[in-house]
mmCIF file of C-alpha atoms in Angstrom:
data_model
loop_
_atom_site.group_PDB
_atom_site.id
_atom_site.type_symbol
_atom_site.label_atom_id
_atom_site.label_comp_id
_atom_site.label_asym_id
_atom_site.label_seq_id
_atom_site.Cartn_x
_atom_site.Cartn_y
_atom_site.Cartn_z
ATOM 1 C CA UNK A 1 3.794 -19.466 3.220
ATOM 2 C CA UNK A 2 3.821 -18.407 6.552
ATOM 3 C CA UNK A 3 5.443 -15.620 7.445
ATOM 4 C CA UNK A 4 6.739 -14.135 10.430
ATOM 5 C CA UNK A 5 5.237 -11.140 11.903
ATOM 6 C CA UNK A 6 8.111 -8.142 11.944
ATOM 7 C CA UNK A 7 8.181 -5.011 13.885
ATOM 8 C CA UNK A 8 10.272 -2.337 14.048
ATOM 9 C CA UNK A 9 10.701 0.557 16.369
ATOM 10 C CA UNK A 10 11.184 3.838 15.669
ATOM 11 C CA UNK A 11 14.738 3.807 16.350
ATOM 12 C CA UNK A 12 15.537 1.183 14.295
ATOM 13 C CA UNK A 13 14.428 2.691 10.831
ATOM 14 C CA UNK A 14 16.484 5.935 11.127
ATOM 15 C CA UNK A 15 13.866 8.913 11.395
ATOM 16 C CA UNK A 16 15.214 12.330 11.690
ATOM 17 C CA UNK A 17 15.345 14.614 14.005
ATOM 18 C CA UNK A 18 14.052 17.349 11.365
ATOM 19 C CA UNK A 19 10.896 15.068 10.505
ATOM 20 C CA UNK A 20 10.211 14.465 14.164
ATOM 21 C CA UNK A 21 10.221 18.372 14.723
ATOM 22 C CA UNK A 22 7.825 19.341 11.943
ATOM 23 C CA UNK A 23 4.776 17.610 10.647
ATOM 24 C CA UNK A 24 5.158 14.336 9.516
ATOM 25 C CA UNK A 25 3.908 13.615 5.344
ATOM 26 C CA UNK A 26 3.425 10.328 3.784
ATOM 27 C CA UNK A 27 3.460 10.415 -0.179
ATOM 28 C CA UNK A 28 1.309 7.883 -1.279
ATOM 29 C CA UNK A 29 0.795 5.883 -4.858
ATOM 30 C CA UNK A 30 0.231 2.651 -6.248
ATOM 31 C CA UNK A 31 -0.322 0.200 -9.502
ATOM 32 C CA UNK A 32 2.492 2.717 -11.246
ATOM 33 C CA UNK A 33 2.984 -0.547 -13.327
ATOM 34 C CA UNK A 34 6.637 0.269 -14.823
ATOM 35 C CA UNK A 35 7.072 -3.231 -16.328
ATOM 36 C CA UNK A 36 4.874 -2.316 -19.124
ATOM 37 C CA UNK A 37 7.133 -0.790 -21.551
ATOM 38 C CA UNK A 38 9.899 -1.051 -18.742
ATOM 39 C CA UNK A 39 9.392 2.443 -17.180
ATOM 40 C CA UNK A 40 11.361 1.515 -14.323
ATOM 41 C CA UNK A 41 14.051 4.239 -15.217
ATOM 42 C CA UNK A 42 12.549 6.292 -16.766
ATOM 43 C CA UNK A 43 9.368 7.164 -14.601
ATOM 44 C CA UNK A 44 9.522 9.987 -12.376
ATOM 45 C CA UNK A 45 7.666 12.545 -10.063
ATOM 46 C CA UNK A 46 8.284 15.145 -7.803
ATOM 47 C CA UNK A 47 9.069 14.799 -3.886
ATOM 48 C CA UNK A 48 6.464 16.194 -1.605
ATOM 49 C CA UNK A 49 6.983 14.589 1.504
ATOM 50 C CA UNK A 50 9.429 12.907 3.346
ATOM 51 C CA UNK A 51 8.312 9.582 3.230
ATOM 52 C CA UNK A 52 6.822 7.412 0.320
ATOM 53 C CA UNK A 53 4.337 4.847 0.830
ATOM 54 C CA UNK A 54 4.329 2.442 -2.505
ATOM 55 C CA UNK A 55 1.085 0.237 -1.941
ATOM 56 C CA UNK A 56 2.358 -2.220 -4.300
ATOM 57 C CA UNK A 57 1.861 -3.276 -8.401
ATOM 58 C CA UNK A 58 5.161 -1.000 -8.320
ATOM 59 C CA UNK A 59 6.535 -3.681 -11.283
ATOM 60 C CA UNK A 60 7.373 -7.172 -10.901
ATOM 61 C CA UNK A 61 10.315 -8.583 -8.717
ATOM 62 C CA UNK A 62 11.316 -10.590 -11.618
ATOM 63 C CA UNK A 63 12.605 -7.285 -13.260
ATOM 64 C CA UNK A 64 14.831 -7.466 -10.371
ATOM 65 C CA UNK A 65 17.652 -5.080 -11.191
ATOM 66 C CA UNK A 66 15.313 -2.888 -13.044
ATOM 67 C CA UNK A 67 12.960 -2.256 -10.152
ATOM 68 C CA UNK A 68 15.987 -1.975 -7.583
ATOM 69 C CA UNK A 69 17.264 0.722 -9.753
ATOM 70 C CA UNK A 70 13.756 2.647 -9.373
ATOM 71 C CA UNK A 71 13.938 1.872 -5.571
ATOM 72 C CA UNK A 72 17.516 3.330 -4.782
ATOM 73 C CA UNK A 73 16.269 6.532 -6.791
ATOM 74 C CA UNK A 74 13.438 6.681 -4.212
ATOM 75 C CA UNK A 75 15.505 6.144 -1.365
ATOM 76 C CA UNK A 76 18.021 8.685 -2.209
ATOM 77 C CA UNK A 77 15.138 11.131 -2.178
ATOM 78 C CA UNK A 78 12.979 9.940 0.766
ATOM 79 C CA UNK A 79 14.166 9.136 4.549
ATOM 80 C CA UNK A 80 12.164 5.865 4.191
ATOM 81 C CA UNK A 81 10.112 4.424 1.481
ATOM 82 C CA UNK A 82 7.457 1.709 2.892
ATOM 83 C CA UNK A 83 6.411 -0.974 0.078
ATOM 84 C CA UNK A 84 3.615 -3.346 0.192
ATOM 85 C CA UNK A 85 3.882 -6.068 -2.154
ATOM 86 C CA UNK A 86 0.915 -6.461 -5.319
ATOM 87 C CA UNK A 87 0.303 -9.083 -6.934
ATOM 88 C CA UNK A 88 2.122 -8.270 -9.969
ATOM 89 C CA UNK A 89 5.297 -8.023 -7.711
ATOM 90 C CA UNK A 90 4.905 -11.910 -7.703
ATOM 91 C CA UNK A 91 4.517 -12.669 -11.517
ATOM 92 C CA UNK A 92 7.015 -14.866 -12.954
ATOM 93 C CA UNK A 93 7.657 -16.110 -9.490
ATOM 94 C CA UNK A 94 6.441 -18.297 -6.981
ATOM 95 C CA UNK A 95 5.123 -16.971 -3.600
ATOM 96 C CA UNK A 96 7.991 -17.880 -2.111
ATOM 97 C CA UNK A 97 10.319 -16.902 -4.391
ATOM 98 C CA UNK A 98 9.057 -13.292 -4.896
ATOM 99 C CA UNK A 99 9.096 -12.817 -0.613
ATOM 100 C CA UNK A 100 12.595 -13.968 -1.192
ATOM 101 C CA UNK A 101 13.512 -11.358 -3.719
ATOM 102 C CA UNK A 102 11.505 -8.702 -1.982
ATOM 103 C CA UNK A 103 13.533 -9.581 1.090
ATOM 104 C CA UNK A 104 16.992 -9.256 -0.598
ATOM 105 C CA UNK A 105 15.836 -5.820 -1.728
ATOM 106 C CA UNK A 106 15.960 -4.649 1.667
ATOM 107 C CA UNK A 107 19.436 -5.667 2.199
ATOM 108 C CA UNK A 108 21.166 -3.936 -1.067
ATOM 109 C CA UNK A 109 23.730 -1.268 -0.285
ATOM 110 C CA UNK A 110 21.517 1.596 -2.086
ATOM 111 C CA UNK A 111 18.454 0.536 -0.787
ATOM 112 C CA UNK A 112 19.669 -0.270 3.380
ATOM 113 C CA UNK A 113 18.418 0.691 5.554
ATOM 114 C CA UNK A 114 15.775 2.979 3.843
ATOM 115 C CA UNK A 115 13.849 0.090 2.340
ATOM 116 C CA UNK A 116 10.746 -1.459 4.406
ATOM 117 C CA UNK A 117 9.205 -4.446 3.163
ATOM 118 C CA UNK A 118 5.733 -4.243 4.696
ATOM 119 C CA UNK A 119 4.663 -7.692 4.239
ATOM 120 C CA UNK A 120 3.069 -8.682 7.807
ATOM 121 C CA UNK A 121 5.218 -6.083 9.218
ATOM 122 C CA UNK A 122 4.074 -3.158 11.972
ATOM 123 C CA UNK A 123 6.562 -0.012 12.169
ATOM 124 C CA UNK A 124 6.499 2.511 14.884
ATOM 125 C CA UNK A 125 7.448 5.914 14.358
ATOM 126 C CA UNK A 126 8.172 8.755 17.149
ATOM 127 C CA UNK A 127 7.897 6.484 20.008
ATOM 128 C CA UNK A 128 4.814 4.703 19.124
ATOM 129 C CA UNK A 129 3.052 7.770 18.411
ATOM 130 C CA UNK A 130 2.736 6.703 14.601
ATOM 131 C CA UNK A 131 2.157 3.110 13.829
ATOM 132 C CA UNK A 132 2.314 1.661 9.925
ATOM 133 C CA UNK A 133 0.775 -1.990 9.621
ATOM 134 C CA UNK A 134 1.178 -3.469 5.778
ATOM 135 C CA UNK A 135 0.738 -6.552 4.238
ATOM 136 C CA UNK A 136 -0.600 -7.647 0.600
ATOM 137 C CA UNK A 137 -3.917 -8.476 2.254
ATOM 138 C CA UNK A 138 -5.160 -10.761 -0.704
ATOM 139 C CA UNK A 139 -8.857 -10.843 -1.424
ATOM 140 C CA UNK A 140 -11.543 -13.287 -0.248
ATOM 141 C CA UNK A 141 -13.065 -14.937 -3.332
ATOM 142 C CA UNK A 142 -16.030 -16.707 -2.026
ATOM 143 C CA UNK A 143 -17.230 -20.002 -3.913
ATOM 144 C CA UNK A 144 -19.975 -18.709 -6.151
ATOM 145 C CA UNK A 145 -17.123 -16.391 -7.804
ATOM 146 C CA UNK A 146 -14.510 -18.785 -8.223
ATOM 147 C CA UNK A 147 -15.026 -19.843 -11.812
ATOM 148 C CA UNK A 148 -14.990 -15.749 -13.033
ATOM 149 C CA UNK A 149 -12.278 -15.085 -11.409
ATOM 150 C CA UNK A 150 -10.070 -18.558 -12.783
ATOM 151 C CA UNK A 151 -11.878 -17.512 -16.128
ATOM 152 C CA UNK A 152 -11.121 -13.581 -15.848
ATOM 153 C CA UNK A 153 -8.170 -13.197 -13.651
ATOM 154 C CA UNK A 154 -4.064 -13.011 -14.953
ATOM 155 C CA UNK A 155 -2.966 -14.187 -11.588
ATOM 156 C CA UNK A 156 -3.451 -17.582 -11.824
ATOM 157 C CA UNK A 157 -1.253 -18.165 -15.058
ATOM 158 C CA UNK A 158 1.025 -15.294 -14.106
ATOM 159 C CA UNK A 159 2.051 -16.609 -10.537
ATOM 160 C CA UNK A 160 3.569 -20.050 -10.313
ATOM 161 C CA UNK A 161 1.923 -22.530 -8.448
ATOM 162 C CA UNK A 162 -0.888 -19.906 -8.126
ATOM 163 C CA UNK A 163 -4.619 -20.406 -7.217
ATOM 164 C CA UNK A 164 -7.944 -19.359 -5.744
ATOM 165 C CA UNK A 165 -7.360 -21.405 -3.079
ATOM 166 C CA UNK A 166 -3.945 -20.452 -2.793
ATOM 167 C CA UNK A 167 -5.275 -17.012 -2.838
ATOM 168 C CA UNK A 168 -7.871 -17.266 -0.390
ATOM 169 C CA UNK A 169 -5.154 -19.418 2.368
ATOM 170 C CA UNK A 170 -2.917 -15.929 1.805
ATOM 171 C CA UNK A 171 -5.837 -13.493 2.498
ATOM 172 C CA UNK A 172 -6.628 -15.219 5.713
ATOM 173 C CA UNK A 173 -2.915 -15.574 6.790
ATOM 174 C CA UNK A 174 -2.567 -11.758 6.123
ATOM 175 C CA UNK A 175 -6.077 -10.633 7.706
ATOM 176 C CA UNK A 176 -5.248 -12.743 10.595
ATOM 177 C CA UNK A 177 -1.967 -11.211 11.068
ATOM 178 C CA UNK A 178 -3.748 -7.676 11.026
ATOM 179 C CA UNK A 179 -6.426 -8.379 13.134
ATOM 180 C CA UNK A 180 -3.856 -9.545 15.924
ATOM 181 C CA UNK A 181 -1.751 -6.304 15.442
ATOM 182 C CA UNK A 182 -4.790 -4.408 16.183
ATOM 183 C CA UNK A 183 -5.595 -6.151 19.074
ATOM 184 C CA UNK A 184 -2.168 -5.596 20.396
ATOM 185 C CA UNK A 185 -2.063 -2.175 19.669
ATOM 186 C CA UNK A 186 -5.829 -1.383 20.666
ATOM 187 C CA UNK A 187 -5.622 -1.553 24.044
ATOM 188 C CA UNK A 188 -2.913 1.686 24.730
ATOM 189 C CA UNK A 189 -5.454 4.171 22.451
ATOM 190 C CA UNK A 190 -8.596 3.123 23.896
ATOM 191 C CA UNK A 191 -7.508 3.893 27.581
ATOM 192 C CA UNK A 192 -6.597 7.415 26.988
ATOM 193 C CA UNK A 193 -9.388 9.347 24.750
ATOM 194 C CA UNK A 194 -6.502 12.134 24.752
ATOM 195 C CA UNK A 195 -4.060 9.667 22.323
ATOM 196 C CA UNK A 196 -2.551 10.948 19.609
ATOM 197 C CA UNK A 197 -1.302 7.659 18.574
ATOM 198 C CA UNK A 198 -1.995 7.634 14.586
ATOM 199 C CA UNK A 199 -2.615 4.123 12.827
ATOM 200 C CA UNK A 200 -1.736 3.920 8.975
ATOM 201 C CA UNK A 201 -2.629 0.433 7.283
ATOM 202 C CA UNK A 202 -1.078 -0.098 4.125
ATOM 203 C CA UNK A 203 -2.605 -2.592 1.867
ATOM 204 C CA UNK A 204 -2.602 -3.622 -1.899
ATOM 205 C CA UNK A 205 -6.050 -4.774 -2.231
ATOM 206 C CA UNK A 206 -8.810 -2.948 -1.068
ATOM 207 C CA UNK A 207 -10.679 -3.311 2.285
ATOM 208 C CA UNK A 208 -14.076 -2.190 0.468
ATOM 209 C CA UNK A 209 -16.002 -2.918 -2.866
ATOM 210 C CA UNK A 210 -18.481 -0.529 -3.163
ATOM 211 C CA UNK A 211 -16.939 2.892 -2.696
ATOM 212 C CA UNK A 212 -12.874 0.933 -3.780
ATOM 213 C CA UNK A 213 -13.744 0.609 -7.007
ATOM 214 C CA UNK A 214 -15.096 1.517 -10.068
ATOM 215 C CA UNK A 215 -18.735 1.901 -9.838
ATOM 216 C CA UNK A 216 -19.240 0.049 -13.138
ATOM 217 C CA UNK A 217 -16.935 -3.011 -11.985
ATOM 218 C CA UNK A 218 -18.786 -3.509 -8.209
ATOM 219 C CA UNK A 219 -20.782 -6.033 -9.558
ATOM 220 C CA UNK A 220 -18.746 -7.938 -11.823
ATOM 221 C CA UNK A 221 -18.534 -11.648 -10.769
ATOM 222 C CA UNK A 222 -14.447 -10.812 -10.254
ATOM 223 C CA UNK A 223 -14.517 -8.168 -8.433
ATOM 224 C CA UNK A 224 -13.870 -10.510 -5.387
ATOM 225 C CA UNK A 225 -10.297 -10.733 -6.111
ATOM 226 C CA UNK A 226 -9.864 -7.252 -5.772
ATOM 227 C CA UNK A 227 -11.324 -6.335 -3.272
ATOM 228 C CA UNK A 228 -13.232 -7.670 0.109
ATOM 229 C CA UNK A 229 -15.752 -5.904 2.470
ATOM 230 C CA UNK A 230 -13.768 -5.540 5.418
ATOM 231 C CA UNK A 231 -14.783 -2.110 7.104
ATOM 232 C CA UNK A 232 -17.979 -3.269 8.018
ATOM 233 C CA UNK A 233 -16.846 -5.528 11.186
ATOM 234 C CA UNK A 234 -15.684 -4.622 14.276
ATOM 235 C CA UNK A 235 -12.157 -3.860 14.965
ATOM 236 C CA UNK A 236 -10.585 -1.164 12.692
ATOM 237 C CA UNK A 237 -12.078 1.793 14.807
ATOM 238 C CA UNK A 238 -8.678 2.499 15.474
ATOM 239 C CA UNK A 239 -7.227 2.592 12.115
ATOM 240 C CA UNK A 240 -7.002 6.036 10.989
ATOM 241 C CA UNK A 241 -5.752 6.151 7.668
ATOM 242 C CA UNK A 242 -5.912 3.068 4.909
ATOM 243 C CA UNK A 243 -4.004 3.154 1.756
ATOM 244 C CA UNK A 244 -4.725 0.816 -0.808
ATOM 245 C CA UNK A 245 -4.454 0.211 -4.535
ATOM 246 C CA UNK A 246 -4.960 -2.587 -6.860
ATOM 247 C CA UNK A 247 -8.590 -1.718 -7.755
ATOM 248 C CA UNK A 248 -7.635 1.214 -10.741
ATOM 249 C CA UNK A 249 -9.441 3.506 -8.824
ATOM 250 C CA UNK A 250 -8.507 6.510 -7.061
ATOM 251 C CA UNK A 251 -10.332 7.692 -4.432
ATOM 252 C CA UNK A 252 -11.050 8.389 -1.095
ATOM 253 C CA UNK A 253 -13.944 7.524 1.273
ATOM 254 C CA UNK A 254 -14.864 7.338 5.066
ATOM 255 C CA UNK A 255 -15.967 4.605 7.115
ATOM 256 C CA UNK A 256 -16.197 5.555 10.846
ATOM 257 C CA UNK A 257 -13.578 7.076 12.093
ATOM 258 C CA UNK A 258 -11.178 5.470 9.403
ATOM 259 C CA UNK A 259 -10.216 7.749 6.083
ATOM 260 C CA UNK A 260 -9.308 5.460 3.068
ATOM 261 C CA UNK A 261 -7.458 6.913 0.264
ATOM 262 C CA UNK A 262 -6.105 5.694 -2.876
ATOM 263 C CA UNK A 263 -3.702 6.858 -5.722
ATOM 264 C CA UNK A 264 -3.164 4.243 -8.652
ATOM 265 C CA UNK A 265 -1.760 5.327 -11.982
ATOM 266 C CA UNK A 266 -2.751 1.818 -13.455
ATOM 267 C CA UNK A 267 -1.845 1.397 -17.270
ATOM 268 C CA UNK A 268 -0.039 4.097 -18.470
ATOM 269 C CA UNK A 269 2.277 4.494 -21.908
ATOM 270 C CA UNK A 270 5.753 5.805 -21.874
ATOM 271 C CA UNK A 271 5.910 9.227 -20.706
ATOM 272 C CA UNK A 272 2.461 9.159 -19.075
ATOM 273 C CA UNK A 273 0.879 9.293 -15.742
ATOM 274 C CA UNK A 274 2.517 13.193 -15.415
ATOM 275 C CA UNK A 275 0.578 15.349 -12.709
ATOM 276 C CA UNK A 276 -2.141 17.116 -14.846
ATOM 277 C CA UNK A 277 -1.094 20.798 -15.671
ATOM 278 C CA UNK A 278 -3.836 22.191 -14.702
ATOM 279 C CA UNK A 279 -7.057 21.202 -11.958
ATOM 280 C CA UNK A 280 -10.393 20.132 -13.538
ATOM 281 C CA UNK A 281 -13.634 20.624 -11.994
ATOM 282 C CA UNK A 282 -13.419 17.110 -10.362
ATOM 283 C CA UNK A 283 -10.095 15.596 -10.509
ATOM 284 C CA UNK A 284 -10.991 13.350 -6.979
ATOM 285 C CA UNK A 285 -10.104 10.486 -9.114
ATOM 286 C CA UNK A 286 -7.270 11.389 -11.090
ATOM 287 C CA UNK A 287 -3.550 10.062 -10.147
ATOM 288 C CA UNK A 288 -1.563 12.481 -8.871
ATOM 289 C CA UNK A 289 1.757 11.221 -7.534
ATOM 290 C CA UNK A 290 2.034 14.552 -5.180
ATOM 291 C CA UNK A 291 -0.679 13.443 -3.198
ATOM 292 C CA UNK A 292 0.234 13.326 0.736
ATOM 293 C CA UNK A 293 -1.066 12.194 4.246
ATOM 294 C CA UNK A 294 -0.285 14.818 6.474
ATOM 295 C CA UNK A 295 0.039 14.287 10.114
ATOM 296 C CA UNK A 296 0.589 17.337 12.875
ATOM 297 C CA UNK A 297 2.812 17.567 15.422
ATOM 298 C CA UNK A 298 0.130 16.430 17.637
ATOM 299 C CA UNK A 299 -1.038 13.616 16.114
ATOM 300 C CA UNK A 300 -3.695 14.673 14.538
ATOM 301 C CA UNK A 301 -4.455 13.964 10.431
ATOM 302 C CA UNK A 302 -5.810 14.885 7.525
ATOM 303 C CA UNK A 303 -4.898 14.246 4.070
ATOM 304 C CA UNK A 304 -4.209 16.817 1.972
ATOM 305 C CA UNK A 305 -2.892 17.352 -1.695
ATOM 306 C CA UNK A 306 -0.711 19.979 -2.904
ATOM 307 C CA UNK A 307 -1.910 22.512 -4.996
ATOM 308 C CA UNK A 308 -2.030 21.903 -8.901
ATOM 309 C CA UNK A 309 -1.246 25.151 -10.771
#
C-alpha cells in the first residue's frame, strides 16, 4: 500500500500555449456515480473550461472498459482531465488491484497522455506558478465510531480485504504524503508576499465535517468516514483552492485563506443530474457540472460559475 509520491512538471503534461495565454479554468465535479444504471456512455455535460478536475466516485474501475470509454470522451474534449480516486473506484477490487487498473488507464492510447491519476501525485502547471496536489485522502475514523461505521458503511463488504483499520493506515499514508508536499512547496510562497503561485488540492473525502456535509448528517456516528476535521491545524495556509466530494453535498465554504468547493451529483437515475433550466433563489447546493475555478493571468482566483439561463 505504499505508494510512491509522483510529480510532474508542467512540461511534461502537455499545456498549451493558448491556455497559458488566457486565464486558466478548472471544471470541477464529483460522485457522478455512472455505475448505477451504467451511465458511463450515456452521461454527458457541456465543456466550460479547459481542464476537468473529477474528484473521484466517477464509477468503479471494475467497469473497466465502460469507465475508459467515459474517460477518452473527456479527454478528447479537455487538454487534461485530473482524477482522484473514490472509494467506489475500488469496489470489486482490492486496494491494490484498483491502483493497478487506475494506473493502466493512464497508459491507454485514447486516454495518453491527457489522463492524470492524482493519487499522491503533485502537478505543476506554467512553471510552478499553478500547483495541483491529489490523493484519495481517506477519512480518520476514530475508535468510539468504529462499530457505526462497520455497521453503516458499504466499503467494508464492497472493497476486498477492506477495513477500518485498513482505512485509517490509508488516510495517514495519504495525509502524510500531503503534509510533506506542502512543506516542500511552502517555503518558495512564503518568501515572496508578491507570489502568485496558486495551490489546488484535490481530494475525495472532505477536509471538514461541519460546513462538508449535510447539516443533518454532522452528527451521525459515521460521518467519520466521510469526512475529517483537517482545516483547523496548521499548515494549509497556503492551499488556495480544495475540491472535494464524497460527502453528497455541494457546497462551498472558507477557512482562512483557503476556498473549498464542492460539486457532487450523487445518486442520480438515467437521464438525470442535467444543469437545471432555470436558477432558483438558492441553488448554492445544487450540482451543476458547468461549475469552474477560474484563475487570472496573474495568479490570482476566484471561483466562479457560468450563468444559468
Amino acid at each position: 500500500m505504499n505508494e510512491p509520491s509522483l510529480f510532474y512538471s508542467a512540461d511534461s503534461v502537455g499545456v498549451s500555449k493558448e491556455s497559458k495565454a488566457r486565464s486558466l479554468s478548472f471544471q470541477y465535479m464529483s460522485d457522478l456515480h455512472l455505475e448505477v444504471w451504467q451511465q458511463y456512455d450515456t452521461f454527458d455535460f457541456l465543456v466550460t473550461a479547459p481542464f476537468l478536475i473529477l474528484a473521484g466516485d466517477i464509477g468503479r474501475l471494475a467497469d473497466y472498459e465502460a469507465y475508459r470509454r467515459f474517460l477518452a470522451r473527456q479527454a478528447a474534449r479537455y487538454e487534461l482531465v485530473f482524477l482522484v480516486l473514490g472509494n467506489h473506484e475500488f469496489y470489486g477490487l482490492d486496494f491494490d488491484a484498483a491502483i493497478a487498473k487506475a494506473r493502466q488507464l493512464e497508459d491507454e492510447p485514447r486516454l495518453h497522455p491527457k489522463l492524470r491519476l492524482l493519487h499522491r501525485t503533485r502537478i505543476d502547471l506554467m512553471g510552478g506558478e499553478i500547483s495541483i496536489l491529489g490523493c484519495t485522502l481517506w477519512s480518520h475514523v476514530p475508535d468510539r465510531d468504529m462499530d457505526a461505521v462497520r455497521g453503516r458503511v458499504k466499503d467494508l463488504q464492497k472493497i476486498e480485504n477492506w477495513s477500518v483499520e485498513r482505512h485509517n493506515q490509508s488516510q495517514e499514508a495519504d495525509l502524510s504524503w500531503l503534509k510533506d508536499e506542502m512543506t516542500a512547496i511552502s517555503p518558495g510562497i512564503e518568501k515572496s508576499a508578491s507570489s502568485n503561485r496558486v495551490v489546488l488540492v484535490v481530494t475525495h473525502h472532505a477536509p471538514s465535517i461541519q460546513e462538508a456535509s449535510r447539516p443533518e448528517q454532522v452528527n451521525n456516528p459515521w460521518t467519520s468516514a466521510f469526512a475529517s476535521d483537517l482545516l483547523p491545524a496548521v499548515g494549509w495556509d497556503c492551499v488556495d483552492y480544495w475540491v472535494y466530494g464524497h460527502t453528497h453535498y455541494t457546497t462551498s465554504f472558507t477557512r482562512g485563506s483557503t476556498t473549498v468547493v464542492s460539486n457532487q451529483r450523487g445518486y442520480v437515475p438515467v437521464n438525470g443530474g442535467r444543469c437545471p433550466e432555470r436558477k432558483t433563489q438558492d441553488d448554492s447546493h445544487v450540482f451543476d457540472p458547468r461549475r469552474v475555478i477560474a484563475l487570472n493571468e496573474c495568479g490570482a482566483s476566484e471561483a466562479v460559475r457560468c450563468s444559468i439561463t
